[in-house]
Amino acid sequence: LSNKERFALHGLVKVVRFMSQLRRVYLDYNASAPLHSAAAEAILQALQLGNPSSVHFEGRAARAAIEKARAQVAALVGGEAKNVIFTSGGTEAAATALTPALRGPSDANRVAHAGLSRLGIAAVEHACILNGHRFAPETVTVLPVDTRGLIDIDALKLWLAGSSDRPIVALQYANNETGVIQPVRDVADVVHAAGGLLVCDAVQAAGKVPLTFACGADVLLLSAHKFGGPKGGGALVLASDGLQLTAPLLRGGGQEKGQRGGTQNVAAIVGFGAAAAKHLEIPQLREDFERAILHCAPEAVIFGQNVERLPNTICFAVPDTSAETLLISFDMEGIALSSGSACSSGKVSASHVLKAMAVPENLTRAALRLSFGWGTAPEDVSAFAVAFTKIMAKNRARKQIHAA
């Protein structure tokens, strides 16, 4: 190694040693919650099981483990086990459900669907909804939201009335960045009156707030690692067995009743079920964190304060600061936060969610997301406050020097 390379390596070692001595506080549960011990134990046992499509004892044991998990996931959202389709995660679940090939049931308010020919998507949806559907671009409409982040129902009604083509609407139950909870029941009533279907991305809501099909959704999308299960486990849950996919995303050997081909990931599915069965409680710490934020930075703005939000999510910004700089500073102090969605290859960029809410650019580029969960303790609030106080003091001192 050259002297320059040795110097760089020495510096890296010092940073690693310094970071290892810090008590880390993990406040990025919306990106991925820590794996719960019950899920970890179930996964280890499942790794020894056979192929669930095999008819021998080992295969039947794997099949039984999957069906147990199917019932556990169904119970999480008040659905039926026979209507759970396992996938590799929320993204695949979205791409599977958002297709013209989704067929719906008939009832007093809706006729049998010969096919869904247009898609409406709220402007604040996750990237897997905005970019992951199977509709032709010209048949997709991005629907606006108001400054609170709630879908504009009048705009939705206008779009629905603009064509006789059968619609499908995709709407998050709760936003992954702001935690804002959408009026899903109201939207479902409007969509169903137009003969359409509602696919609800419940990835961030599941395991955090009570969630059932009483919300009116026809399909719920889930992801295990958002509430204590493993990465690589997801599902779409249908409201009834009258719903079906006539052209599945993945075709193969007929697994998942022909709705998703390929050998099932037994370990991820079993871990998913184990986490779903735990009903982990979210500690009531959101107000404590928000008080700490405003104490350390009175000028900070907290988004979505005037509407219903997830109990674990805070999206905030300190005007005219850099989100990237703050993230690095927090990380060096042992605090893990994020700048929004974790699905942008580690990039820190302006939030499309906040842009859709008409938030000024000096705030969108400063926005951070704090999200916590079942493993968060009151002392984590104190650690966050100490770190934030230190960071803001340094920032203010730096600004004074630049202004001099």
C-alpha positions as a Markdown table, in Angstrom:
| # | Residue | x | y | z |
|---|---|---|---|---|
| 1 | Leu | 0.0 | 0.0 | 0.0 |
| 2 | Ser | 1.1 | 3.5 | -0.7 |
| 3 | Asn | 1.4 | 6.1 | 2.2 |
| 4 | Lys | -1.8 | 7.7 | 1.0 |
| 5 | Glu | -3.6 | 4.4 | 1.0 |
| 6 | Arg | -2.3 | 3.5 | 4.5 |
| 7 | Phe | -3.4 | 6.9 | 5.8 |
| 8 | Ala | -6.9 | 6.4 | 4.4 |
| 9 | Leu | -7.1 | 2.9 | 5.8 |
| 10 | His | -5.9 | 4.1 | 9.2 |
| 11 | Gly | -8.6 | 6.8 | 9.2 |
| 12 | Leu | -11.3 | 4.3 | 8.2 |
| 13 | Val | -10.2 | 2.0 | 11.1 |
| 14 | Lys | -10.4 | 4.9 | 13.5 |
| 15 | Val | -14.0 | 5.8 | 12.3 |
| 16 | Val | -15.1 | 2.1 | 12.7 |
| 17 | Arg | -13.7 | 1.9 | 16.2 |
| 18 | Phe | -15.3 | 5.2 | 17.2 |
| 19 | Met | -18.7 | 4.1 | 15.8 |
| 20 | Ser | -18.5 | 0.8 | 17.5 |
| 21 | Gln | -18.1 | 2.5 | 20.9 |
| 22 | Leu | -21.3 | 4.5 | 20.4 |
| 23 | Arg | -24.6 | 3.3 | 21.8 |
| 24 | Arg | -26.6 | 3.1 | 18.6 |
| 25 | Val | -30.2 | 4.3 | 18.6 |
| 26 | Tyr | -32.2 | 2.9 | 15.6 |
| 27 | Leu | -35.0 | 5.3 | 14.5 |
| 28 | Asp | -35.6 | 4.0 | 11.0 |
| 29 | Tyr | -38.2 | 1.4 | 11.5 |
| 30 | Asn | -40.2 | 2.5 | 8.4 |
| 31 | Ala | -37.2 | 1.5 | 6.3 |
| 32 | Ser | -36.9 | -1.8 | 8.0 |
| 33 | Ala | -37.8 | -2.9 | 11.6 |
| 34 | Pro | -35.3 | -5.1 | 13.5 |
| 35 | Leu | -36.0 | -8.8 | 13.1 |
| 36 | His | -38.0 | -10.0 | 16.1 |
| 37 | Ser | -36.7 | -12.9 | 18.0 |
| 38 | Ala | -39.9 | -14.9 | 17.4 |
| 39 | Ala | -39.4 | -14.5 | 13.7 |
| 40 | Ala | -35.7 | -15.3 | 13.8 |
| 41 | Glu | -36.4 | -18.6 | 15.7 |
| 42 | Ala | -39.1 | -19.6 | 13.2 |
| 43 | Ile | -36.8 | -18.8 | 10.3 |
| 44 | Leu | -34.0 | -21.0 | 11.7 |
| 45 | Gln | -36.4 | -23.9 | 12.1 |
| 46 | Ala | -37.9 | -23.4 | 8.6 |
| 47 | Leu | -34.5 | -23.5 | 6.9 |
| 48 | Gln | -34.4 | -27.2 | 7.6 |
| 49 | Leu | -37.7 | -27.9 | 5.9 |
| 50 | Gly | -38.2 | -29.4 | 2.4 |
| 51 | Asn | -39.8 | -28.2 | -0.8 |
| 52 | Pro | -43.5 | -27.4 | 0.0 |
| 53 | Ser | -44.5 | -28.8 | -3.4 |
| 54 | Ser | -43.1 | -32.3 | -2.6 |
| 55 | Val | -45.5 | -35.0 | -1.4 |
| 56 | His | -43.1 | -36.7 | 1.1 |
| 57 | Phe | -43.0 | -36.0 | 4.8 |
| 58 | Glu | -40.4 | -33.2 | 4.5 |
| 59 | Gly | -42.5 | -31.5 | 1.8 |
| 60 | Arg | -45.7 | -31.8 | 3.8 |
| 61 | Ala | -44.0 | -30.3 | 6.8 |
| 62 | Ala | -43.0 | -27.3 | 4.7 |
| 63 | Arg | -46.5 | -27.0 | 3.3 |
| 64 | Ala | -48.0 | -27.1 | 6.8 |
| 65 | Ala | -45.6 | -24.3 | 8.0 |
| 66 | Ile | -46.6 | -22.1 | 5.0 |
| 67 | Glu | -50.3 | -22.7 | 5.7 |
| 68 | Lys | -49.9 | -21.8 | 9.3 |
| 69 | Ala | -48.1 | -18.6 | 8.3 |
| 70 | Arg | -50.9 | -17.9 | 5.7 |
| 71 | Ala | -53.5 | -18.0 | 8.5 |
| 72 | Gln | -51.3 | -15.8 | 10.7 |
| 73 | Val | -50.9 | -13.1 | 8.0 |
| 74 | Ala | -54.6 | -13.3 | 7.2 |
| 75 | Ala | -55.5 | -12.7 | 10.9 |
| 76 | Leu | -53.3 | -9.6 | 10.9 |
| 77 | Val | -55.6 | -7.9 | 8.5 |
| 78 | Gly | -58.9 | -9.6 | 9.2 |
| 79 | Gly | -58.8 | -11.6 | 6.0 |
| 80 | Glu | -59.1 | -15.3 | 5.1 |
| 81 | Ala | -56.1 | -17.5 | 4.7 |
| 82 | Lys | -57.3 | -18.8 | 1.3 |
| 83 | Asn | -57.0 | -15.2 | 0.0 |
| 84 | Val | -53.4 | -14.6 | 0.9 |
| 85 | Ile | -50.8 | -14.8 | -1.9 |
| 86 | Phe | -47.2 | -14.7 | -0.8 |
| 87 | Thr | -44.6 | -12.7 | -2.7 |
| 88 | Ser | -41.0 | -11.7 | -2.3 |
| 89 | Gly | -42.1 | -8.3 | -0.8 |
| 90 | Gly | -44.3 | -5.3 | -1.1 |
| 91 | Thr | -42.9 | -4.3 | -4.5 |
| 92 | Glu | -43.7 | -7.6 | -6.1 |
| 93 | Ala | -47.1 | -7.6 | -4.4 |
| 94 | Ala | -47.8 | -4.2 | -6.0 |
| 95 | Ala | -46.7 | -5.3 | -9.5 |
| 96 | Thr | -48.8 | -8.4 | -9.1 |
| 97 | Ala | -52.0 | -6.6 | -8.1 |
| 98 | Leu | -51.8 | -3.5 | -10.3 |
| 99 | Thr | -52.7 | -5.0 | -13.6 |
| 100 | Pro | -55.6 | -4.9 | -16.1 |
| 101 | Ala | -55.8 | -8.6 | -15.5 |
| 102 | Leu | -57.2 | -8.2 | -12.0 |
| 103 | Arg | -60.8 | -9.4 | -12.0 |
| 104 | Gly | -63.3 | -8.5 | -9.4 |
| 105 | Pro | -66.5 | -10.0 | -8.0 |
| 106 | Ser | -70.1 | -8.8 | -8.8 |
| 107 | Asp | -72.5 | -7.6 | -6.2 |
| 108 | Ala | -75.4 | -5.1 | -5.8 |
| 109 | Asn | -73.1 | -2.2 | -6.5 |
| 110 | Arg | -70.5 | -3.6 | -8.9 |
| 111 | Val | -71.0 | -5.6 | -12.1 |
| 112 | Ala | -68.5 | -8.4 | -13.0 |
| 113 | His | -65.3 | -6.8 | -14.3 |
| 114 | Ala | -64.5 | -7.7 | -17.9 |
| 115 | Gly | -61.2 | -5.9 | -17.4 |
| 116 | Leu | -59.7 | -2.8 | -15.8 |
| 117 | Ser | -58.5 | -0.4 | -18.4 |
| 118 | Arg | -57.2 | 2.6 | -16.4 |
| 119 | Leu | -55.3 | 3.3 | -13.2 |
| 120 | Gly | -55.4 | 6.2 | -10.8 |
| 121 | Ile | -52.5 | 6.7 | -8.4 |
| 122 | Ala | -52.2 | 9.3 | -5.6 |
| 123 | Ala | -49.2 | 11.6 | -6.1 |
| 124 | Val | -47.6 | 10.6 | -2.7 |
| 125 | Glu | -47.5 | 6.8 | -3.4 |
| 126 | His | -44.4 | 4.7 | -2.9 |
| 127 | Ala | -42.1 | 4.2 | -5.9 |
| 128 | Cys | -43.3 | 0.6 | -6.2 |
| 129 | Ile | -46.8 | 1.9 | -7.0 |
| 130 | Leu | -45.8 | 4.9 | -9.1 |
| 131 | Asn | -43.3 | 2.8 | -11.2 |
| 132 | Gly | -44.3 | -0.8 | -10.6 |
| 133 | His | -47.7 | -1.2 | -12.2 |
| 134 | Arg | -48.5 | -3.1 | -15.4 |
| 135 | Phe | -50.7 | -0.5 | -17.1 |
| 136 | Ala | -49.7 | 1.3 | -20.2 |
| 137 | Pro | -48.4 | 4.8 | -19.4 |
| 138 | Glu | -51.2 | 6.5 | -21.3 |
| 139 | Thr | -53.8 | 4.8 | -19.1 |
| 140 | Val | -52.3 | 6.0 | -15.8 |
| 141 | Thr | -53.3 | 9.2 | -14.0 |
| 142 | Val | -51.5 | 10.6 | -11.0 |
| 143 | Leu | -54.1 | 12.2 | -8.7 |
| 144 | Pro | -53.3 | 15.2 | -6.6 |
| 145 | Val | -53.2 | 15.6 | -2.8 |
| 146 | Asp | -53.8 | 18.6 | -0.6 |
| 147 | Thr | -51.2 | 20.4 | 1.5 |
| 148 | Arg | -51.8 | 17.9 | 4.3 |
| 149 | Gly | -50.9 | 14.9 | 2.0 |
| 150 | Leu | -54.5 | 13.6 | 1.7 |
| 151 | Ile | -55.8 | 12.6 | -1.6 |
| 152 | Asp | -58.1 | 15.1 | -3.3 |
| 153 | Ile | -61.4 | 13.3 | -3.4 |
| 154 | Asp | -63.0 | 15.9 | -5.6 |
| 155 | Ala | -60.2 | 15.3 | -8.2 |
| 156 | Leu | -60.7 | 11.6 | -7.9 |
| 157 | Lys | -64.5 | 11.9 | -8.5 |
| 158 | Leu | -63.8 | 14.1 | -11.6 |
| 159 | Trp | -61.3 | 11.5 | -13.0 |
| 160 | Leu | -63.7 | 8.7 | -12.4 |
| 161 | Ala | -66.5 | 10.5 | -14.1 |
| 162 | Gly | -64.3 | 11.4 | -17.1 |
| 163 | Ser | -64.6 | 7.9 | -18.7 |
| 164 | Ser | -66.8 | 4.9 | -18.8 |
| 165 | Asp | -63.7 | 2.6 | -18.7 |
| 166 | Arg | -63.4 | 0.5 | -15.6 |
| 167 | Pro | -60.9 | 2.0 | -13.1 |
| 168 | Ile | -58.5 | 0.7 | -10.5 |
| 169 | Val | -57.2 | 3.0 | -7.9 |
| 170 | Ala | -54.0 | 2.6 | -5.8 |
| 171 | Leu | -53.8 | 4.3 | -2.5 |
| 172 | Gln | -51.5 | 4.0 | 0.5 |
| 173 | Tyr | -53.2 | 3.3 | 3.8 |
| 174 | Ala | -50.4 | 5.4 | 5.4 |
| 175 | Asn | -47.6 | 7.3 | 3.8 |
| 176 | Asn | -44.1 | 5.9 | 4.4 |
| 177 | Glu | -42.5 | 9.3 | 4.7 |
| 178 | Thr | -45.0 | 11.5 | 6.7 |
| 179 | Gly | -47.1 | 8.8 | 8.3 |
| 180 | Val | -50.2 | 10.5 | 7.1 |
| 181 | Ile | -53.2 | 8.1 | 7.1 |
| 182 | Gln | -55.5 | 8.4 | 4.0 |
| 183 | Pro | -59.3 | 8.4 | 4.1 |
| 184 | Val | -59.4 | 4.9 | 2.6 |
| 185 | Arg | -63.0 | 4.1 | 3.5 |
| 186 | Asp | -64.2 | 7.3 | 1.7 |
| 187 | Val | -62.1 | 6.6 | -1.3 |
| 188 | Ala | -63.3 | 3.0 | -1.5 |
| 189 | Asp | -66.9 | 4.1 | -1.5 |
| 190 | Val | -66.2 | 6.5 | -4.4 |
| 191 | Val | -64.2 | 4.0 | -6.4 |
| 192 | His | -66.8 | 1.2 | -5.9 |
| 193 | Ala | -69.7 | 3.4 | -6.9 |
| 194 | Ala | -67.8 | 3.8 | -10.2 |
| 195 | Gly | -67.5 | 0.1 | -10.6 |
| 196 | Gly | -63.8 | 0.1 | -9.8 |
| 197 | Leu | -61.4 | -1.7 | -7.5 |
| 198 | Leu | -59.2 | -0.3 | -4.7 |
| 199 | Val | -55.7 | -1.6 | -4.1 |
| 200 | Cys | -54.4 | -0.4 | -0.8 |
| 201 | Asp | -50.7 | -0.3 | 0.0 |
| 202 | Ala | -50.8 | -1.2 | 3.7 |
| 203 | Val | -47.1 | -1.9 | 4.0 |
| 204 | Gln | -46.5 | 0.8 | 6.6 |
| 205 | Ala | -49.8 | 0.4 | 8.4 |
| 206 | Ala | -49.7 | -3.3 | 9.1 |
| 207 | Gly | -48.6 | -4.1 | 12.6 |
| 208 | Lys | -48.8 | -0.4 | 13.6 |
| 209 | Val | -52.5 | 0.4 | 13.5 |
| 210 | Pro | -55.6 | -1.8 | 13.5 |
| 211 | Leu | -56.2 | -2.9 | 9.9 |
| 212 | Thr | -59.1 | -4.8 | 8.5 |
| 213 | Phe | -61.0 | -5.1 | 5.2 |
| 214 | Ala | -63.6 | -2.8 | 6.8 |
| 215 | Cys | -61.5 | 0.0 | 5.3 |
| 216 | Gly | -63.1 | -1.0 | 2.0 |
| 217 | Ala | -60.0 | -2.1 | 0.1 |
| 218 | Asp | -60.3 | -4.9 | -2.4 |
| 219 | Val | -56.6 | -5.8 | -2.1 |
| 220 | Leu | -54.1 | -5.1 | 0.7 |
| 221 | Leu | -50.3 | -5.1 | 0.1 |
| 222 | Leu | -48.0 | -6.2 | 2.9 |
| 223 | Ser | -44.3 | -6.5 | 3.6 |
| 224 | Ala | -42.9 | -8.5 | 6.5 |
| 225 | His | -39.8 | -6.5 | 7.3 |
| 226 | Lys | -41.7 | -3.4 | 8.2 |
| 227 | Phe | -42.9 | -4.8 | 11.5 |
| 228 | Gly | -40.4 | -7.4 | 12.7 |
| 229 | Gly | -40.4 | -10.1 | 10.0 |
| 230 | Pro | -37.6 | -10.9 | 7.5 |
| 231 | Lys | -36.8 | -9.0 | 4.3 |
| 232 | Gly | -37.9 | -10.9 | 1.3 |
| 233 | Gly | -41.4 | -11.8 | 2.6 |
| 234 | Gly | -44.5 | -10.0 | 1.3 |
| 235 | Ala | -48.1 | -10.7 | 0.4 |
| 236 | Leu | -51.2 | -9.4 | -1.3 |
| 237 | Val | -54.4 | -10.2 | 0.5 |
| 238 | Leu | -57.6 | -10.3 | -1.4 |
| 239 | Ala | -60.9 | -9.1 | 0.1 |
| 240 | Ser | -62.7 | -12.2 | -1.3 |
| 241 | Asp | -62.1 | -15.3 | -3.3 |
| 242 | Gly | -64.2 | -13.6 | -6.1 |
| 243 | Leu | -61.1 | -11.6 | -6.9 |
| 244 | Gln | -58.5 | -13.3 | -9.1 |
| 245 | Leu | -55.5 | -12.6 | -11.3 |
| 246 | Thr | -56.0 | -13.9 | -14.8 |
| 247 | Ala | -52.4 | -13.1 | -15.8 |
| 248 | Pro | -50.1 | -13.5 | -12.8 |
| 249 | Leu | -46.8 | -11.6 | -12.8 |
| 250 | Leu | -44.8 | -14.8 | -12.2 |
| 251 | Arg | -46.0 | -17.9 | -13.9 |
| 252 | Gly | -44.5 | -21.3 | -13.0 |
| 253 | Gly | -45.5 | -24.6 | -11.5 |
| 254 | Gly | -48.8 | -23.5 | -10.1 |
| 255 | Gln | -47.7 | -22.5 | -6.6 |
| 256 | Glu | -49.9 | -20.1 | -4.6 |
| 257 | Lys | -52.9 | -21.5 | -6.5 |
| 258 | Gly | -51.4 | -20.4 | -9.8 |
| 259 | Gln | -51.3 | -16.8 | -8.7 |
| 260 | Arg | -47.6 | -16.6 | -8.1 |
| 261 | Gly | -45.2 | -19.2 | -9.6 |
| 262 | Gly | -41.9 | -20.4 | -8.2 |
| 263 | Thr | -40.9 | -22.4 | -5.1 |
| 264 | Gln | -42.0 | -20.5 | -2.0 |
| 265 | Asn | -39.5 | -18.9 | 0.2 |
| 266 | Val | -40.5 | -21.1 | 3.2 |
| 267 | Ala | -38.2 | -19.4 | 5.7 |
| 268 | Ala | -39.3 | -15.8 | 4.8 |
| 269 | Ile | -43.0 | -16.9 | 4.8 |
| 270 | Val | -42.7 | -18.6 | 8.2 |
| 271 | Gly | -40.9 | -15.6 | 9.7 |
| 272 | Phe | -43.5 | -13.3 | 8.2 |
| 273 | Gly | -46.3 | -15.3 | 9.9 |
| 274 | Ala | -44.4 | -15.4 | 13.3 |
| 275 | Ala | -44.0 | -11.6 | 13.3 |
| 276 | Ala | -47.6 | -11.1 | 12.3 |
| 277 | Ala | -48.8 | -13.3 | 15.2 |
| 278 | Lys | -46.9 | -11.3 | 17.8 |
| 279 | His | -49.0 | -8.1 | 17.6 |
| 280 | Leu | -46.1 | -6.0 | 18.7 |
| 281 | Glu | -47.1 | -2.7 | 20.4 |
| 282 | Ile | -45.7 | 0.6 | 19.3 |
| 283 | Pro | -44.5 | 2.7 | 22.3 |
| 284 | Gln | -46.3 | 6.0 | 22.8 |
| 285 | Leu | -43.3 | 8.2 | 22.2 |
| 286 | Arg | -44.3 | 10.3 | 19.2 |
| 287 | Glu | -45.2 | 13.4 | 21.3 |
| 288 | Asp | -42.0 | 13.0 | 23.3 |
| 289 | Phe | -39.9 | 12.9 | 20.2 |
| 290 | Glu | -41.7 | 15.9 | 18.7 |
| 291 | Arg | -41.2 | 18.0 | 21.9 |
| 292 | Ala | -37.5 | 17.1 | 21.7 |
| 293 | Ile | -37.4 | 18.2 | 18.1 |
| 294 | Leu | -39.0 | 21.6 | 18.8 |
| 295 | His | -36.9 | 22.2 | 21.9 |
| 296 | Cys | -33.7 | 21.6 | 20.0 |
| 297 | Ala | -34.9 | 23.5 | 16.9 |
| 298 | Pro | -37.9 | 25.7 | 17.6 |
| 299 | Glu | -37.9 | 26.7 | 13.9 |
| 300 | Ala | -38.4 | 23.1 | 12.8 |
| 301 | Val | -41.5 | 22.1 | 10.8 |
| 302 | Ile | -43.3 | 18.8 | 11.5 |
| 303 | Phe | -45.4 | 17.6 | 8.5 |
| 304 | Gly | -48.9 | 16.2 | 8.8 |
| 305 | Gln | -49.5 | 17.4 | 12.3 |
| 306 | Asn | -53.1 | 18.4 | 11.6 |
| 307 | Val | -54.2 | 15.0 | 10.3 |
| 308 | Glu | -54.2 | 11.4 | 11.5 |
| 309 | Arg | -50.8 | 9.8 | 11.3 |
| 310 | Leu | -49.1 | 6.6 | 12.2 |
| 311 | Pro | -48.1 | 6.6 | 15.9 |
| 312 | Asn | -44.4 | 5.9 | 15.1 |
| 313 | Thr | -43.6 | 8.3 | 12.3 |
| 314 | Ile | -42.4 | 11.9 | 12.3 |
| 315 | Cys | -41.3 | 13.8 | 9.2 |
| 316 | Phe | -39.7 | 17.1 | 10.1 |
| 317 | Ala | -37.4 | 19.7 | 8.6 |
| 318 | Val | -35.2 | 22.5 | 9.9 |
| 319 | Pro | -35.4 | 25.3 | 7.4 |
| 320 | Asp | -32.3 | 26.0 | 5.3 |
| 321 | Thr | -30.3 | 23.0 | 6.5 |
| 322 | Ser | -29.1 | 20.1 | 4.5 |
| 323 | Ala | -30.8 | 16.7 | 5.1 |
| 324 | Glu | -27.6 | 14.9 | 4.0 |
| 325 | Thr | -25.5 | 16.9 | 6.5 |
| 326 | Leu | -27.9 | 16.2 | 9.3 |
| 327 | Leu | -28.1 | 12.5 | 8.5 |
| 328 | Ile | -24.3 | 12.2 | 8.6 |
| 329 | Ser | -24.1 | 14.2 | 11.8 |
| 330 | Phe | -26.8 | 12.1 | 13.5 |
| 331 | Asp | -25.1 | 8.9 | 12.3 |
| 332 | Met | -21.8 | 10.0 | 13.8 |
| 333 | Glu | -23.6 | 10.6 | 17.1 |
| 334 | Gly | -25.0 | 7.1 | 17.0 |
| 335 | Ile | -28.6 | 7.9 | 15.8 |
| 336 | Ala | -30.0 | 6.2 | 12.7 |
| 337 | Leu | -32.6 | 8.3 | 10.8 |
| 338 | Ser | -33.5 | 8.7 | 7.1 |
| 339 | Ser | -34.4 | 11.4 | 4.7 |
| 340 | Gly | -37.6 | 9.6 | 3.5 |
| 341 | Ser | -38.0 | 6.4 | 1.5 |
| 342 | Ala | -35.2 | 3.9 | 1.8 |
| 343 | Cys | -35.8 | 2.7 | -1.8 |
| 344 | Ser | -33.6 | 5.1 | -3.7 |
| 345 | Ser | -30.2 | 3.3 | -3.6 |
| 346 | Gly | -29.1 | 5.4 | -0.6 |
| 347 | Lys | -29.6 | 8.7 | -2.4 |
| 348 | Val | -30.6 | 11.8 | -0.4 |
| 349 | Ser | -32.9 | 13.8 | -2.7 |
| 350 | Ala | -35.9 | 16.0 | -2.4 |
| 351 | Ser | -39.0 | 14.1 | -1.4 |
| 352 | His | -41.7 | 13.7 | -4.1 |
| 353 | Val | -44.2 | 13.3 | -1.3 |
| 354 | Leu | -43.5 | 16.8 | 0.1 |
| 355 | Lys | -43.4 | 18.3 | -3.4 |
| 356 | Ala | -46.9 | 16.9 | -4.0 |
| 357 | Met | -47.9 | 18.6 | -0.7 |
| 358 | Ala | -46.6 | 21.9 | -2.1 |
| 359 | Val | -43.9 | 22.2 | 0.6 |
| 360 | Pro | -41.3 | 24.9 | -0.2 |
| 361 | Glu | -38.0 | 23.6 | -1.6 |
| 362 | Asn | -36.0 | 24.8 | 1.4 |
| 363 | Leu | -38.0 | 22.4 | 3.5 |
| 364 | Thr | -38.2 | 19.5 | 1.1 |
| 365 | Arg | -34.4 | 19.4 | 0.9 |
| 366 | Ala | -34.1 | 19.5 | 4.6 |
| 367 | Ala | -36.6 | 16.9 | 5.5 |
| 368 | Leu | -35.8 | 14.0 | 7.8 |
| 369 | Arg | -37.9 | 11.0 | 8.8 |
| 370 | Leu | -37.8 | 9.6 | 12.4 |
| 371 | Ser | -39.6 | 6.3 | 12.8 |
| 372 | Phe | -39.5 | 3.9 | 15.7 |
| 373 | Gly | -41.1 | 0.7 | 16.9 |
| 374 | Trp | -41.4 | -2.1 | 19.4 |
| 375 | Gly | -37.7 | -2.0 | 20.4 |
| 376 | Thr | -37.6 | 1.8 | 21.1 |
| 377 | Ala | -37.3 | 2.9 | 24.7 |
| 378 | Pro | -37.9 | 6.3 | 26.5 |
| 379 | Glu | -34.1 | 6.6 | 26.9 |
| 380 | Asp | -33.8 | 6.7 | 23.1 |
| 381 | Val | -35.7 | 10.0 | 23.1 |
| 382 | Ser | -33.2 | 11.4 | 25.5 |
| 383 | Ala | -30.3 | 10.2 | 23.4 |
| 384 | Phe | -31.9 | 11.7 | 20.3 |
| 385 | Ala | -32.4 | 15.0 | 22.1 |
| 386 | Val | -28.8 | 15.1 | 23.3 |
| 387 | Ala | -27.5 | 14.4 | 19.8 |
| 388 | Phe | -29.8 | 16.9 | 18.2 |
| 389 | Thr | -28.8 | 19.7 | 20.6 |
| 390 | Lys | -25.2 | 19.1 | 19.9 |
| 391 | Ile | -25.7 | 19.0 | 16.1 |
| 392 | Met | -27.8 | 22.2 | 16.1 |
| 393 | Ala | -25.2 | 24.0 | 18.3 |
| 394 | Lys | -22.5 | 23.2 | 15.7 |
| 395 | Asn | -24.7 | 24.3 | 12.8 |
| 396 | Arg | -25.6 | 27.6 | 14.4 |
| 397 | Ala | -21.9 | 28.3 | 15.2 |
| 398 | Arg | -21.0 | 27.4 | 11.6 |
| 399 | Lys | -23.6 | 29.8 | 10.2 |
| 400 | Gln | -22.3 | 32.6 | 12.5 |
| 401 | Ile | -18.8 | 32.1 | 11.2 |
| 402 | His | -20.0 | 32.2 | 7.6 |
| 403 | Ala | -22.1 | 35.3 | 8.3 |
| 404 | Ala | -19.2 | 37.2 | 9.9 |
